[in-house]
């Protein structure tokens, strides 16, 4: 720092500070603002001169700077709810001679969707790298670890125990989020191939023009090198083809031929190679429906469908809901380092009455966030996403003028939130309203 001060003018250093981060703030040991950059002030709609010297909590809503100062522990990449949207923020305590003298806070992403602004090339490259890293590594899910005791789940488990030791291909159908991967892993674990590779390829995640190379490998005539595809990588083990409905028709024909002849022909190669692979496939759309739409080959379907397992959506097996609820709560409490987190009665009622279009995966994601957001070890309705709570809003009339209908909807939504949450500040945050606007609406509807 001394070198910088010797070689750079004060104005240059100030320019660096202003532009090094999108938004940042520095506070003293009493959580009073020492410095805040111009862009942050513009977003907060406050003059910098008015902000400096004020308690940071008076300027920045939901700030945690005081917590970082009290604990001396940095809070990195943490969600921060400001003015109706979640952002990602870093908060770091500042030490001098071993003593905390303040803290530094910066906003990493001003919107949780900012990552979408990254170039498509970078995103594609990262997804491609991640696909190769992740798809060939998986948790060894065992059948007993799949939660649920409903008749449908018990029947599926019994079927898997019977067919897993065979060499027959298996088709797993079910909506997105029902856990098709877990059942595929379980089949492999119970088979005679469990000591050999379990290899996954997601047809919907790989660009169609790359799928043939991904599945069957590619030979480079210039170097004479062969890059094995997923089919070869799964030799003696199990190849799990996820979202097979996204496989182009031309590759469906090659897959069928490969399964029948038990040999693969890499792209650009004239030579075939014998492989010994058990095929498990999954789809979130009925393959029979895709056949009717001329998007899936009948001959491949008949090859795959001899053993078909249909995973019911969560809404059709709500008998399993409590087991899943307790399992995920325990799992995420351990991850969050929290000893005891419970659901408020109203929260449980809302969750049980929701229709769960995203199935078990949606439940898992919502509970993970809810454990993080729990206040005083209780998950209140305010910790749930708005789309879940709005499913429980009473019905409204559809006659009259548009203005009357909208007013009725607005009143019912406010009533629902007021029944679930006593803290009006929290309600304003959930609805993306200012405090004053919320109070005006409450007064308007005599709530």
Short mmCIF file of C-alpha atoms in Angstrom, two decimals:
data_model
loop_
_atom_site.label_atom_id
_atom_site.label_comp_id
_atom_site.label_asym_id
_atom_site.label_seq_id
_atom_site.Cartn_x
_atom_site.Cartn_y
_atom_site.Cartn_z
CA UNK A 1 0.00 0.00 0.00
CA UNK A 2 2.88 2.37 0.78
CA UNK A 3 4.25 1.79 -2.73
CA UNK A 4 0.85 2.71 -4.20
CA UNK A 5 0.68 5.86 -2.11
CA UNK A 6 4.19 6.85 -3.25
CA UNK A 7 3.53 6.27 -6.94
CA UNK A 8 -0.13 7.18 -7.38
CA UNK A 9 -1.84 10.46 -6.70
CA UNK A 10 -4.78 10.72 -4.30
CA UNK A 11 -7.13 11.36 -7.20
CA UNK A 12 -6.01 8.17 -8.99
CA UNK A 13 -6.42 6.13 -5.81
CA UNK A 14 -9.89 7.59 -5.36
CA UNK A 15 -10.76 6.68 -8.97
CA UNK A 16 -9.61 3.09 -8.36
CA UNK A 17 -11.75 2.89 -5.21
CA UNK A 18 -14.81 4.18 -7.04
CA UNK A 19 -14.52 1.64 -9.85
CA UNK A 20 -12.94 -1.44 -8.27
CA UNK A 21 -16.38 -2.74 -7.27
CA UNK A 22 -19.89 -2.15 -8.53
CA UNK A 23 -21.01 -1.04 -5.07
CA UNK A 24 -19.06 -0.96 -1.82
CA UNK A 25 -19.14 0.56 1.65
CA UNK A 26 -16.66 0.87 4.53
CA UNK A 27 -17.82 1.22 8.16
CA UNK A 28 -16.04 1.81 11.46
CA UNK A 29 -16.16 -0.35 14.60
CA UNK A 30 -19.49 1.24 15.53
CA UNK A 31 -20.99 0.32 12.13
CA UNK A 32 -21.04 3.96 10.99
CA UNK A 33 -20.28 4.64 7.35
CA UNK A 34 -16.78 5.94 6.64
CA UNK A 35 -16.98 5.68 2.85
CA UNK A 36 -19.50 4.57 0.23
CA UNK A 37 -19.01 4.81 -3.51
CA UNK A 38 -21.11 6.99 -5.78
CA UNK A 39 -22.86 4.18 -7.71
CA UNK A 40 -24.07 2.58 -4.49
CA UNK A 41 -25.45 5.94 -3.31
CA UNK A 42 -27.32 6.40 -6.59
CA UNK A 43 -28.94 2.99 -6.23
CA UNK A 44 -29.87 3.68 -2.60
CA UNK A 45 -31.18 7.12 -3.61
CA UNK A 46 -29.11 8.90 -0.98
CA UNK A 47 -26.53 11.66 -1.14
CA UNK A 48 -23.05 10.51 -0.19
CA UNK A 49 -22.62 13.45 2.17
CA UNK A 50 -25.80 12.41 3.99
CA UNK A 51 -24.75 8.76 4.24
CA UNK A 52 -21.24 9.22 5.65
CA UNK A 53 -21.27 9.17 9.43
CA UNK A 54 -24.69 7.52 9.64
CA UNK A 55 -25.25 3.98 11.02
CA UNK A 56 -25.07 1.65 8.05
CA UNK A 57 -28.41 0.06 9.02
CA UNK A 58 -30.09 3.45 8.45
CA UNK A 59 -28.82 3.58 4.87
CA UNK A 60 -28.70 -0.05 3.70
CA UNK A 61 -31.65 -2.28 4.52
CA UNK A 62 -30.97 -5.80 5.83
CA UNK A 63 -27.27 -5.05 6.27
CA UNK A 64 -25.17 -7.56 8.19
CA UNK A 65 -22.08 -5.39 8.59
CA UNK A 66 -22.66 -5.13 12.35
CA UNK A 67 -22.76 -8.95 12.60
CA UNK A 68 -19.42 -9.26 10.80
CA UNK A 69 -17.88 -6.69 13.16
CA UNK A 70 -19.25 -8.53 16.19
CA UNK A 71 -18.10 -11.98 15.05
CA UNK A 72 -14.90 -11.05 13.25
CA UNK A 73 -15.82 -13.62 10.59
CA UNK A 74 -16.16 -12.77 6.92
CA UNK A 75 -19.54 -13.37 5.25
CA UNK A 76 -18.81 -14.08 1.60
CA UNK A 77 -21.15 -14.61 -1.37
CA UNK A 78 -24.16 -14.13 0.90
CA UNK A 79 -27.67 -13.29 -0.41
CA UNK A 80 -28.67 -9.72 0.45
CA UNK A 81 -32.27 -8.58 -0.08
CA UNK A 82 -32.39 -4.90 -1.08
CA UNK A 83 -35.29 -2.99 -2.62
CA UNK A 84 -37.23 -6.04 -3.70
CA UNK A 85 -34.42 -8.17 -5.15
CA UNK A 86 -31.73 -10.54 -3.96
CA UNK A 87 -28.09 -9.66 -4.55
CA UNK A 88 -24.81 -11.37 -3.70
CA UNK A 89 -22.55 -9.54 -1.27
CA UNK A 90 -19.20 -9.95 0.50
CA UNK A 91 -18.64 -8.56 4.00
CA UNK A 92 -15.15 -8.63 5.48
CA UNK A 93 -13.99 -7.46 8.95
CA UNK A 94 -11.04 -5.05 8.99
CA UNK A 95 -8.25 -5.64 11.53
CA UNK A 96 -5.44 -3.36 12.70
CA UNK A 97 -2.92 -4.84 15.16
CA UNK A 98 -5.31 -7.71 15.83
CA UNK A 99 -8.24 -5.44 16.69
CA UNK A 100 -11.40 -5.02 14.59
CA UNK A 101 -11.60 -1.43 13.42
CA UNK A 102 -14.50 -1.79 11.00
CA UNK A 103 -15.70 -3.75 8.00
CA UNK A 104 -15.76 -3.61 4.22
CA UNK A 105 -18.80 -4.64 2.19
CA UNK A 106 -19.15 -5.08 -1.56
CA UNK A 107 -21.91 -6.24 -3.90
CA UNK A 108 -20.69 -8.97 -6.26
CA UNK A 109 -23.85 -9.28 -8.37
CA UNK A 110 -26.49 -6.58 -8.29
CA UNK A 111 -29.05 -9.16 -9.39
CA UNK A 112 -29.00 -12.93 -8.93
CA UNK A 113 -29.58 -13.22 -12.68
CA UNK A 114 -26.51 -11.17 -13.58
CA UNK A 115 -24.67 -14.33 -14.51
CA UNK A 116 -26.94 -14.53 -17.55
CA UNK A 117 -25.09 -11.53 -18.91
CA UNK A 118 -21.88 -13.55 -19.22
CA UNK A 119 -20.96 -14.28 -22.81
CA UNK A 120 -22.64 -17.33 -24.29
CA UNK A 121 -19.21 -18.66 -25.25
CA UNK A 122 -18.01 -18.65 -21.65
CA UNK A 123 -21.23 -20.20 -20.37
CA UNK A 124 -21.13 -22.94 -23.01
CA UNK A 125 -17.49 -23.67 -22.26
CA UNK A 126 -18.08 -23.88 -18.50
CA UNK A 127 -21.14 -26.08 -18.95
CA UNK A 128 -19.11 -28.33 -21.23
CA UNK A 129 -16.29 -28.64 -18.71
CA UNK A 130 -18.74 -29.22 -15.87
CA UNK A 131 -20.57 -31.85 -17.90
CA UNK A 132 -17.39 -33.85 -18.33
CA UNK A 133 -16.42 -33.43 -14.69
CA UNK A 134 -19.79 -34.17 -13.13
CA UNK A 135 -21.52 -36.67 -15.35
CA UNK A 136 -19.01 -39.44 -14.67
CA UNK A 137 -18.99 -38.94 -10.92
CA UNK A 138 -22.01 -39.63 -8.77
CA UNK A 139 -23.12 -40.56 -5.29
CA UNK A 140 -23.59 -44.28 -4.91
CA UNK A 141 -27.30 -44.12 -4.26
CA UNK A 142 -28.69 -47.31 -2.80
CA UNK A 143 -32.33 -48.33 -3.01
CA UNK A 144 -32.79 -48.03 0.76
CA UNK A 145 -31.75 -44.36 0.58
CA UNK A 146 -34.69 -43.44 -1.66
CA UNK A 147 -37.26 -42.02 0.72
CA UNK A 148 -40.90 -42.98 0.56
CA UNK A 149 -43.18 -45.80 1.68
CA UNK A 150 -46.21 -45.12 -0.51
CA UNK A 151 -47.57 -48.11 -2.48
CA UNK A 152 -46.18 -46.66 -5.72
CA UNK A 153 -42.65 -46.28 -4.38
CA UNK A 154 -42.71 -49.68 -2.67
CA UNK A 155 -43.77 -51.27 -5.97
CA UNK A 156 -40.94 -49.52 -7.87
CA UNK A 157 -38.36 -50.68 -5.31
CA UNK A 158 -39.62 -54.25 -5.58
CA UNK A 159 -39.41 -54.09 -9.38
CA UNK A 160 -35.85 -52.75 -9.27
CA UNK A 161 -34.74 -55.54 -6.93
CA UNK A 162 -36.08 -58.07 -9.43
CA UNK A 163 -34.77 -56.60 -12.68
CA UNK A 164 -31.46 -55.06 -11.54
CA UNK A 165 -29.39 -58.29 -11.85
CA UNK A 166 -30.56 -58.81 -15.45
CA UNK A 167 -28.90 -57.42 -18.58
CA UNK A 168 -32.10 -55.96 -19.97
CA UNK A 169 -32.32 -52.26 -20.87
CA UNK A 170 -34.53 -50.15 -18.60
CA UNK A 171 -36.68 -47.13 -19.46
CA UNK A 172 -37.43 -44.73 -16.59
CA UNK A 173 -40.19 -42.19 -17.22
CA UNK A 174 -41.20 -39.37 -14.93
CA UNK A 175 -41.59 -35.61 -14.71
CA UNK A 176 -38.55 -33.43 -14.11
CA UNK A 177 -37.48 -33.51 -10.48
CA UNK A 178 -38.97 -36.89 -9.59
CA UNK A 179 -35.56 -38.47 -8.94
CA UNK A 180 -34.99 -40.57 -12.08
CA UNK A 181 -31.22 -40.38 -11.58
CA UNK A 182 -31.50 -41.95 -8.12
CA UNK A 183 -33.43 -44.93 -9.45
CA UNK A 184 -30.95 -45.37 -12.32
CA UNK A 185 -28.04 -45.39 -9.85
CA UNK A 186 -29.88 -47.92 -7.69
CA UNK A 187 -30.31 -50.28 -10.63
CA UNK A 188 -26.59 -50.13 -11.30
CA UNK A 189 -25.70 -50.65 -7.63
CA UNK A 190 -27.85 -53.80 -7.40
CA UNK A 191 -26.54 -55.24 -10.67
CA UNK A 192 -23.58 -57.53 -11.37
CA UNK A 193 -21.92 -54.50 -12.97
CA UNK A 194 -21.70 -52.42 -9.77
CA UNK A 195 -17.88 -52.75 -9.65
CA UNK A 196 -17.60 -51.23 -13.12
CA UNK A 197 -18.34 -47.69 -14.39
CA UNK A 198 -21.69 -45.95 -14.22
CA UNK A 199 -21.54 -43.34 -16.99
CA UNK A 200 -24.18 -40.69 -17.61
CA UNK A 201 -24.88 -38.51 -20.62
CA UNK A 202 -27.68 -35.93 -20.67
CA UNK A 203 -28.94 -35.54 -24.22
CA UNK A 204 -30.66 -32.25 -23.40
CA UNK A 205 -27.45 -30.71 -22.01
CA UNK A 206 -25.15 -31.46 -24.96
CA UNK A 207 -25.55 -29.53 -28.24
CA UNK A 208 -27.02 -31.87 -30.91
CA UNK A 209 -24.00 -31.42 -33.17
CA UNK A 210 -21.73 -32.73 -30.41
CA UNK A 211 -23.86 -35.61 -29.19
CA UNK A 212 -22.54 -38.22 -31.64
CA UNK A 213 -18.93 -37.56 -30.59
CA UNK A 214 -19.99 -37.47 -26.93
CA UNK A 215 -21.71 -40.83 -27.16
CA UNK A 216 -19.56 -42.78 -29.59
CA UNK A 217 -16.19 -41.03 -29.55
CA UNK A 218 -14.21 -39.51 -32.39
CA UNK A 219 -11.14 -40.55 -34.37
CA UNK A 220 -8.70 -37.85 -35.51
CA UNK A 221 -7.14 -39.03 -38.82
CA UNK A 222 -4.43 -36.37 -38.64
CA UNK A 223 -3.01 -37.48 -35.29
CA UNK A 224 -4.27 -41.04 -35.34
CA UNK A 225 -5.71 -40.56 -31.86
CA UNK A 226 -9.06 -41.89 -30.69
CA UNK A 227 -11.11 -40.05 -28.08
CA UNK A 228 -13.46 -42.46 -26.38
CA UNK A 229 -17.12 -41.50 -26.00
CA UNK A 230 -19.43 -42.24 -23.10
CA UNK A 231 -20.45 -45.60 -24.60
CA UNK A 232 -16.87 -46.90 -24.52
CA UNK A 233 -16.25 -45.35 -21.07
CA UNK A 234 -19.12 -47.45 -19.75
CA UNK A 235 -17.66 -50.74 -21.02
CA UNK A 236 -18.57 -53.61 -18.64
CA UNK A 237 -20.72 -51.16 -16.67
CA UNK A 238 -23.91 -49.14 -17.15
CA UNK A 239 -24.56 -46.30 -19.58
CA UNK A 240 -27.32 -44.01 -18.34
CA UNK A 241 -28.81 -41.89 -21.14
CA UNK A 242 -30.82 -39.09 -19.53
CA UNK A 243 -33.51 -37.20 -21.49
CA UNK A 244 -33.25 -39.62 -24.39
CA UNK A 245 -36.19 -37.87 -26.04
CA UNK A 246 -33.77 -35.07 -27.00
CA UNK A 247 -31.59 -37.49 -28.99
CA UNK A 248 -31.81 -36.62 -32.73
CA UNK A 249 -33.49 -39.23 -34.93
CA UNK A 250 -30.26 -39.95 -36.82
CA UNK A 251 -28.47 -40.80 -33.57
CA UNK A 252 -31.43 -42.87 -32.39
CA UNK A 253 -30.77 -45.13 -35.39
CA UNK A 254 -27.07 -45.38 -34.54
CA UNK A 255 -27.84 -46.12 -30.89
CA UNK A 256 -30.23 -48.91 -31.88
CA UNK A 257 -27.62 -50.43 -34.20
CA UNK A 258 -24.96 -50.18 -31.50
CA UNK A 259 -27.21 -51.92 -28.96
CA UNK A 260 -28.09 -54.70 -31.40
CA UNK A 261 -24.54 -55.35 -32.63
CA UNK A 262 -22.84 -54.57 -29.29
CA UNK A 263 -20.13 -52.59 -31.04
CA UNK A 264 -19.41 -48.90 -31.57
CA UNK A 265 -18.08 -46.98 -34.54
CA UNK A 266 -16.48 -43.65 -33.54
CA UNK A 267 -16.99 -40.56 -35.70
CA UNK A 268 -14.47 -40.44 -38.63
CA UNK A 269 -13.53 -44.09 -38.07
CA UNK A 270 -14.05 -47.07 -40.38
CA UNK A 271 -13.40 -49.58 -37.61
CA UNK A 272 -15.82 -50.89 -35.02
CA UNK A 273 -15.04 -52.04 -31.51
CA UNK A 274 -16.90 -54.50 -29.31
CA UNK A 275 -18.43 -53.09 -26.11
CA UNK A 276 -20.34 -54.70 -23.26
CA UNK A 277 -22.75 -52.15 -21.83
CA UNK A 278 -26.09 -52.27 -19.99
CA UNK A 279 -28.37 -49.41 -21.11
CA UNK A 280 -30.63 -47.43 -18.77
CA UNK A 281 -32.50 -44.45 -20.24
CA UNK A 282 -34.86 -41.83 -18.85
CA UNK A 283 -37.30 -39.29 -20.21
CA UNK A 284 -39.53 -36.60 -18.69
CA UNK A 285 -41.90 -36.96 -21.66
CA UNK A 286 -43.71 -40.15 -22.62
CA UNK A 287 -41.76 -41.79 -25.46
CA UNK A 288 -45.07 -43.12 -26.83
CA UNK A 289 -46.19 -39.49 -27.17
CA UNK A 290 -42.94 -38.62 -28.98
CA UNK A 291 -43.55 -41.51 -31.37
CA UNK A 292 -46.97 -40.07 -32.23
CA UNK A 293 -45.25 -36.75 -32.90
CA UNK A 294 -42.69 -38.48 -35.17
CA UNK A 295 -39.87 -37.46 -32.83
CA UNK A 296 -38.86 -40.93 -31.64
CA UNK A 297 -38.22 -44.17 -33.49
CA UNK A 298 -40.64 -47.01 -32.79
CA UNK A 299 -37.97 -49.71 -33.22
CA UNK A 300 -35.74 -48.07 -30.60
CA UNK A 301 -38.72 -47.63 -28.29
CA UNK A 302 -39.58 -51.34 -28.51
CA UNK A 303 -35.95 -52.18 -27.77
CA UNK A 304 -35.99 -50.02 -24.62
CA UNK A 305 -39.49 -50.36 -23.19
CA UNK A 306 -39.55 -54.04 -22.16
CA UNK A 307 -38.87 -52.91 -18.60
CA UNK A 308 -40.47 -49.51 -17.98
CA UNK A 309 -40.48 -47.82 -14.60
CA UNK A 310 -42.76 -44.81 -14.18
CA UNK A 311 -41.92 -42.50 -11.29
CA UNK A 312 -45.06 -40.77 -10.01
CA UNK A 313 -44.97 -37.00 -9.43
CA UNK A 314 -44.84 -35.85 -5.81
CA UNK A 315 -48.45 -34.61 -5.90
CA UNK A 316 -49.56 -38.21 -6.56
CA UNK A 317 -47.64 -39.67 -3.61
CA UNK A 318 -48.18 -37.14 -0.86
CA UNK A 319 -48.08 -40.04 1.61
CA UNK A 320 -44.30 -39.71 1.25
CA UNK A 321 -44.29 -35.98 1.87
CA UNK A 322 -43.61 -36.05 5.63
CA UNK A 323 -40.75 -38.55 5.22
CA UNK A 324 -39.19 -36.35 2.54
CA UNK A 325 -39.76 -33.24 4.62
CA UNK A 326 -37.99 -34.65 7.68
CA UNK A 327 -35.16 -36.11 5.59
CA UNK A 328 -34.36 -32.84 3.83
CA UNK A 329 -34.70 -30.76 7.00
CA UNK A 330 -32.18 -32.96 8.81
CA UNK A 331 -29.83 -32.92 5.83
CA UNK A 332 -29.83 -29.15 5.43
CA UNK A 333 -29.65 -28.44 9.17
CA UNK A 334 -26.39 -30.40 9.24
CA UNK A 335 -25.10 -28.54 6.19
CA UNK A 336 -26.00 -25.17 7.73
CA UNK A 337 -24.55 -26.11 11.13
CA UNK A 338 -27.89 -25.57 12.85
CA UNK A 339 -28.96 -27.89 15.64
CA UNK A 340 -32.71 -27.57 15.49
CA UNK A 341 -35.01 -25.99 12.91
CA UNK A 342 -38.76 -26.53 12.90
CA UNK A 343 -41.61 -25.61 10.58
CA UNK A 344 -44.32 -23.24 11.76
CA UNK A 345 -47.75 -24.87 11.58
CA UNK A 346 -48.89 -22.46 8.85
CA UNK A 347 -45.71 -23.15 6.85
CA UNK A 348 -46.34 -26.89 6.97
CA UNK A 349 -49.96 -26.37 5.85
CA UNK A 350 -48.83 -24.26 2.90
CA UNK A 351 -46.25 -26.84 1.83
CA UNK A 352 -48.71 -29.71 2.06
CA UNK A 353 -51.36 -27.91 0.03
CA UNK A 354 -48.96 -26.89 -2.76
CA UNK A 355 -49.11 -28.87 -6.05
CA UNK A 356 -45.28 -29.25 -6.49
CA UNK A 357 -44.82 -28.92 -10.27
CA UNK A 358 -41.05 -29.27 -9.75
CA UNK A 359 -41.54 -32.41 -7.65
CA UNK A 360 -38.98 -33.66 -5.11
CA UNK A 361 -36.22 -31.43 -6.53
CA UNK A 362 -38.38 -28.34 -5.97
CA UNK A 363 -39.12 -29.43 -2.38
CA UNK A 364 -35.42 -30.00 -1.77
CA UNK A 365 -34.40 -26.59 -3.12
CA UNK A 366 -37.12 -24.74 -1.20
CA UNK A 367 -36.28 -26.44 2.11
CA UNK A 368 -32.56 -25.76 1.65
CA UNK A 369 -33.26 -22.04 1.24
CA UNK A 370 -35.85 -22.06 4.04
CA UNK A 371 -33.39 -23.53 6.56
CA UNK A 372 -30.97 -20.76 5.66
CA UNK A 373 -33.70 -18.12 6.03
CA UNK A 374 -35.22 -19.50 9.25
CA UNK A 375 -35.64 -16.92 12.01
CA UNK A 376 -34.91 -18.12 15.56
CA UNK A 377 -34.89 -21.73 14.36
CA UNK A 378 -38.46 -21.53 13.03
CA UNK A 379 -39.30 -21.57 9.32
CA UNK A 380 -42.10 -19.04 8.91
CA UNK A 381 -44.23 -18.65 5.76
CA UNK A 382 -42.19 -15.54 4.97
CA UNK A 383 -39.21 -17.85 4.21
CA UNK A 384 -41.12 -19.50 1.35
CA UNK A 385 -41.12 -18.29 -2.28
CA UNK A 386 -44.10 -16.18 -3.24
CA UNK A 387 -45.39 -18.64 -5.86
CA UNK A 388 -46.01 -21.21 -3.13
CA UNK A 389 -47.80 -18.81 -0.81
CA UNK A 390 -49.92 -17.38 -3.59
CA UNK A 391 -51.31 -20.85 -4.31
CA UNK A 392 -53.02 -20.51 -0.93
CA UNK A 393 -54.59 -17.12 -1.56
CA UNK A 394 -58.42 -17.34 -1.42
CA UNK A 395 -60.25 -17.21 -4.72
CA UNK A 396 -61.47 -13.87 -6.03
CA UNK A 397 -64.42 -12.73 -8.07
CA UNK A 398 -64.10 -12.36 -11.83
CA UNK A 399 -67.03 -10.08 -12.50
CA UNK A 400 -67.10 -6.31 -12.58
CA UNK A 401 -64.59 -3.86 -13.95
CA UNK A 402 -60.90 -4.73 -14.29
CA UNK A 403 -60.13 -2.18 -11.59
CA UNK A 404 -62.51 -3.93 -9.15
CA UNK A 405 -61.09 -7.38 -9.95
CA UNK A 406 -57.50 -6.22 -9.46
CA UNK A 407 -58.41 -4.51 -6.20
CA UNK A 408 -60.01 -7.73 -4.96
CA UNK A 409 -56.89 -9.73 -5.82
CA UNK A 410 -54.65 -7.18 -4.13
CA UNK A 411 -56.76 -7.23 -0.97
CA UNK A 412 -56.79 -11.05 -0.80
CA UNK A 413 -53.00 -11.21 -1.27
CA UNK A 414 -52.43 -8.68 1.51
CA UNK A 415 -54.84 -10.53 3.81
CA UNK A 416 -52.99 -13.78 3.19
CA UNK A 417 -49.61 -12.25 4.00
CA UNK A 418 -50.91 -10.50 7.12
CA UNK A 419 -52.29 -13.81 8.41
CA UNK A 420 -48.90 -15.49 7.96
CA UNK A 421 -46.52 -12.74 9.08
CA UNK A 422 -46.83 -10.09 11.80
CA UNK A 423 -43.72 -8.16 10.78
CA UNK A 424 -44.93 -5.65 8.21
CA UNK A 425 -41.37 -4.80 7.20
CA UNK A 426 -40.91 -8.42 6.15
CA UNK A 427 -44.20 -8.36 4.25
CA UNK A 428 -43.11 -5.24 2.38
CA UNK A 429 -39.85 -6.97 1.42
CA UNK A 430 -41.64 -10.11 0.25
CA UNK A 431 -44.02 -8.11 -1.94
CA UNK A 432 -41.36 -5.73 -3.23
CA UNK A 433 -43.12 -2.68 -1.76
CA UNK A 434 -41.82 0.25 0.24
CA UNK A 435 -43.00 0.38 3.84
CA UNK A 436 -45.08 3.48 3.21
CA UNK A 437 -46.81 1.90 0.19
CA UNK A 438 -47.68 -1.19 2.22
CA UNK A 439 -49.20 0.88 5.02
CA UNK A 440 -51.21 2.89 2.49
CA UNK A 441 -52.69 -0.29 1.03
CA UNK A 442 -53.46 -1.74 4.45
CA UNK A 443 -55.32 1.46 5.32
CA UNK A 444 -57.07 1.49 1.95
CA UNK A 445 -58.53 -1.98 2.50
CA UNK A 446 -59.09 -1.57 6.27
CA UNK A 447 -56.89 -4.58 7.02
#
